[in-house]
Amino acid sequence: MGHHHHHHIDSSTGKIKTAFFLNLFFTIIEIIGGIMTNSMAILSDALHDLGDSLSLGLAWFLQNFSQKEQSKEFSFGYKRFSLLAALVNSVVLIVGSVFILTEAIPRLLNPEQPNTTGMIILAILGIIVNGAAVFRLRGGDSMNQTVISWHLLEDVLGWAAVLVVSIIMSFTDLPILDPIASIAITVFILYNVVKNFIKTMRLFLEGVPESISLEDIVQKINEVPNINSTHHTHLWSMDGENHAFSTHVVVPEDATKEEICDVKERIKEILHTISLEHVTIEIEYEDESCSIQDSS
């Protein structure tokens, strides 16, 4: 099982690396293009792409780092580092989005006509480059990769909006569409980034993974023959895809070795649908006090 995960992370690191170089190269073109065409919508996408490039670079580095085996200092391994990347990325994009809004809103009052031909060329390029990056990253299931795929998909949609706006402005005198597009793109980005930020924080704070009901698991375990009760049951996630579970199970004082082995097997069967990296089942006899409450 462990081997499968390492292979998966390797492939995801390679994907992130390709997307990083694609994005960084294009961001430089974009910033120059945004200034030359005098378009706020293009600059808002450029800043967003710059955020993505930083995110991708950091994600690539941390995803690599998160592959390291456990050490004396990090007994769980380094998987949570990829979660740290997702958190930093979200913060970078929130700050970038707020900055764009402060620049775009005053332009609503004094719109300036951008160079629409340049905008159309950049928008088409933007759709191609970001589309290629999304295609490269598809099928990832780490939180890190999900956050990045979202950013890149938003970029494709953002560029599609810029393309539509620039075509309309080519035929009509409506320079106000540029800051309107910029604000719309930024608000959309902000909404999704904040949503991901909350999800990542939940994982960071060791919340129960969203798709799993801990109550259901506890109920099923308590129904297993020879289990009197359970306590100290915890389920948390390392990085959004690898989870850890621990519980204390109380069995009758006369339970045999076979019965205890059966209890453990049944608990593992209940848990088999979850992608668990670590499982700890502590068996306690009913006449024995709990080691945690009793610890010296």
XYZ file of C-alpha atoms in Angstrom:
296
model
C 0.000 0.000 0.000
C 2.792 2.415 0.940
C 4.486 1.814 -2.387
C 1.384 2.815 -4.314
C 1.283 6.186 -2.560
C 4.899 7.018 -3.324
C 4.382 6.281 -7.002
C 1.317 8.504 -6.980
C 3.161 11.419 -5.384
C 6.044 11.063 -7.850
C 3.669 11.425 -10.782
C 1.999 14.394 -9.158
C 5.387 16.080 -8.575
C 6.247 15.735 -12.271
C 2.902 17.233 -13.245
C 3.345 20.173 -10.890
C 6.850 20.804 -12.268
C 5.598 21.027 -15.884
C 2.726 23.296 -14.881
C 5.169 25.521 -12.943
C 7.466 26.185 -15.921
C 4.520 26.714 -18.278
C 2.997 29.209 -15.893
C 6.147 31.133 -15.001
C 7.076 31.655 -18.649
C 3.596 32.833 -19.502
C 3.264 35.136 -16.455
C 6.265 37.170 -17.658
C 4.685 37.596 -21.121
C 1.404 38.566 -19.464
C 2.718 41.253 -17.145
C 4.515 42.929 -20.066
C 1.404 42.477 -22.232
C -0.924 43.853 -19.554
C 1.172 47.027 -19.194
C 1.508 47.458 -22.976
C -2.209 46.976 -23.662
C -3.191 49.122 -20.629
C -5.703 46.449 -19.618
C -6.714 45.989 -15.976
C -8.380 42.662 -16.812
C -5.106 41.316 -18.208
C -3.116 42.635 -15.266
C -5.572 40.984 -12.859
C -5.003 37.694 -14.650
C -1.258 38.358 -14.691
C -1.179 38.864 -10.938
C -3.270 35.772 -10.473
C -0.888 33.831 -12.704
C 2.054 35.182 -10.743
C 0.350 33.882 -7.592
C -0.100 30.560 -9.356
C 3.558 30.455 -10.382
C 4.652 31.047 -6.788
C 2.132 28.445 -5.657
C 3.310 25.932 -8.199
C 6.983 26.496 -7.380
C 6.290 26.105 -3.683
C 4.006 23.123 -4.285
C 6.634 21.422 -6.437
C 9.284 21.930 -3.748
C 7.025 20.881 -0.862
C 5.438 17.957 -2.714
C 8.981 16.684 -3.296
C 9.786 17.294 0.336
C 6.607 15.541 1.521
C 7.832 12.293 -0.067
C 10.669 11.911 2.420
C 10.409 8.949 4.734
C 9.710 9.502 8.427
C 12.584 10.677 10.590
C 13.352 11.004 14.308
C 11.970 14.544 14.266
C 8.930 13.819 12.051
C 7.678 10.369 13.031
C 4.633 10.696 10.768
C 6.807 11.576 7.791
C 6.592 14.848 5.843
C 3.173 14.556 4.200
C 1.770 17.630 5.924
C 4.296 19.822 4.105
C 2.166 19.626 0.976
C -0.722 20.911 3.110
C 1.478 23.816 4.168
C 1.992 24.638 0.476
C -1.770 24.709 -0.101
C -2.133 27.080 2.853
C 0.614 29.476 1.728
C -0.774 29.476 -1.831
C -4.223 30.430 -0.605
C -2.825 33.345 1.399
C -0.773 34.600 -1.595
C -3.851 34.573 -3.812
C -6.110 36.258 -1.253
C -3.592 39.117 -0.866
C -3.168 39.379 -4.674
C -6.928 39.496 -5.235
C -7.429 42.268 -2.690
C -4.653 44.288 -4.369
C -6.298 43.890 -7.814
C -9.657 45.060 -6.442
C -8.089 48.215 -5.029
C -6.640 48.929 -8.497
C -9.694 47.994 -10.573
C -12.482 49.685 -8.605
C -11.182 53.282 -9.156
C -11.033 52.488 -12.908
C -14.808 52.088 -12.940
C -15.005 55.870 -12.457
C -12.288 56.707 -15.007
C -12.182 53.883 -17.546
C -9.260 53.923 -19.978
C -9.460 52.348 -23.439
C -7.099 49.359 -23.635
C -5.467 47.967 -26.779
C -8.079 45.371 -27.733
C -6.040 43.601 -30.451
C -3.243 42.944 -27.963
C -5.828 41.752 -25.436
C -7.319 39.262 -27.921
C -3.876 37.803 -28.748
C -2.928 37.489 -25.054
C -6.311 35.972 -24.161
C -5.980 33.260 -26.820
C -2.447 32.514 -25.610
C -3.726 32.460 -22.028
C -6.409 29.904 -22.830
C -3.895 27.648 -24.625
C -1.147 27.786 -21.955
C -3.406 27.452 -18.912
C -5.499 24.828 -20.685
C -2.329 22.787 -21.254
C -1.405 23.120 -17.560
C -4.883 22.015 -16.393
C -4.702 19.053 -18.772
C -1.281 18.155 -17.327
C -2.528 18.240 -13.722
C -5.858 16.444 -14.165
C -6.647 13.436 -12.013
C -4.740 14.574 -8.917
C -6.250 13.893 -5.522
C -3.847 15.549 -3.076
C -5.159 18.774 -1.558
C -2.147 20.541 -3.014
C -2.859 19.386 -6.563
C -6.583 20.136 -6.198
C -5.886 23.728 -5.144
C -3.491 24.207 -8.070
C -5.843 22.637 -10.634
C -8.541 25.008 -9.434
C -6.283 28.023 -9.886
C -5.386 27.002 -13.413
C -8.969 26.227 -14.360
C -9.991 29.656 -13.067
C -7.284 31.123 -15.270
C -8.743 29.443 -18.342
C -12.181 30.848 -17.455
C -10.632 34.244 -16.710
C -8.947 34.329 -20.093
C -12.176 33.276 -21.809
C -13.839 36.288 -20.109
C -10.997 38.588 -21.246
C -11.372 37.265 -24.798
C -15.124 37.978 -24.866
C -14.663 41.450 -23.347
C -11.836 42.377 -25.732
C -13.876 41.271 -28.768
C -16.867 43.374 -27.600
C -14.589 46.397 -26.976
C -13.142 46.033 -30.489
C -16.553 46.845 -31.927
C -17.971 49.211 -29.288
C -16.693 52.107 -27.208
C -17.139 50.505 -23.786
C -13.786 50.778 -21.927
C -15.619 50.251 -18.600
C -15.933 46.553 -19.507
C -12.224 46.113 -18.757
C -12.369 46.945 -15.010
C -15.749 45.159 -14.752
C -14.176 41.959 -16.153
C -11.202 42.408 -13.842
C -13.434 42.718 -10.745
C -15.625 39.781 -11.806
C -12.575 37.519 -12.360
C -11.029 38.568 -9.044
C -14.207 38.062 -6.994
C -14.662 34.604 -8.524
C -11.036 33.698 -7.723
C -11.387 35.059 -4.194
C -14.532 33.020 -3.521
C -12.884 29.716 -4.492
C -9.587 30.468 -2.780
C -11.334 31.315 0.496
C -13.342 28.070 0.224
C -10.121 26.074 -0.274
C -8.407 28.019 2.499
C -11.155 26.958 4.942
C -10.835 23.307 3.799
C -7.054 23.363 4.220
C -7.335 24.988 7.655
C -9.740 22.228 8.679
C -7.124 19.604 7.734
C -4.413 21.605 9.472
C -6.486 21.699 12.653
C -6.851 17.909 12.406
C -10.571 17.922 11.710
C -12.269 14.682 10.655
C -11.970 14.434 6.832
C -15.113 15.900 5.242
C -16.284 12.816 3.364
C -16.167 10.535 6.427
C -18.614 10.220 9.327
C -16.769 9.363 12.537
C -20.122 8.752 14.293
C -20.964 5.981 11.799
C -17.582 4.338 12.324
C -17.898 4.436 16.123
C -21.431 3.034 15.928
C -20.310 0.139 13.691
C -17.344 -0.641 15.971
C -19.588 -0.666 19.049
C -21.830 -3.260 17.347
C -18.945 -5.738 16.970
C -19.331 -8.808 19.265
C -17.102 -8.718 22.371
C -16.769 -4.920 22.301
C -18.262 -3.340 25.424
C -17.448 0.243 24.498
C -14.937 2.527 22.769
C -13.315 5.798 23.789
C -10.458 8.105 22.733
C -11.470 7.537 19.092
C -9.751 9.941 16.694
C -9.689 10.270 12.921
C -7.602 12.940 11.232
C -5.836 13.526 7.945
C -2.163 13.900 7.134
C -2.553 15.761 3.836
C -6.143 15.420 2.607
C -5.719 11.931 1.153
C -3.808 9.862 3.741
C -5.663 9.537 7.032
C -4.856 8.223 10.511
C -7.151 6.510 13.013
C -6.804 5.525 16.654
C -9.225 4.133 19.236
C -9.369 2.423 22.628
C -11.636 -0.641 22.689
C -12.963 -2.145 25.936
C -13.486 -5.957 25.878
C -14.842 -8.376 28.530
C -12.269 -9.308 31.195
C -12.419 -12.967 30.163
C -11.932 -12.307 26.399
C -9.607 -14.856 24.791
C -6.717 -14.131 22.440
C -8.816 -15.435 19.498
C -11.690 -13.091 20.396
C -9.337 -10.108 20.593
C -7.787 -10.961 17.213
C -11.317 -11.227 15.801
C -12.236 -7.817 17.268
C -9.194 -6.214 15.599
C -9.942 -7.865 12.249
C -13.537 -6.657 12.335
C -12.484 -3.094 13.141
C -10.060 -3.168 10.208
C -12.876 -4.403 7.958
C -15.031 -1.447 9.028
C -12.126 0.912 8.236
C -11.064 -0.676 4.931
C -12.970 1.857 2.785
C -10.864 4.752 4.161
C -7.359 5.441 2.841
C -5.556 4.943 6.150
C -1.834 5.437 6.577
C -1.871 4.664 10.323
C -4.268 2.596 12.446
C -3.860 2.185 16.212
C -6.258 -0.053 18.155
C -5.634 -0.276 21.888
C -7.401 -3.138 23.647
C -8.449 -2.667 27.275
C -10.133 -5.241 29.520
C -13.236 -3.999 31.346
C -11.607 -4.435 34.775
C -8.542 -2.446 33.673
C -8.322 1.349 33.912
C -7.562 3.338 30.756
C -3.841 3.981 30.303
C -4.429 7.595 29.225
C -6.507 8.564 32.277
C -4.082 6.598 34.428
C -0.837 7.689 32.836
C 1.849 8.634 35.319
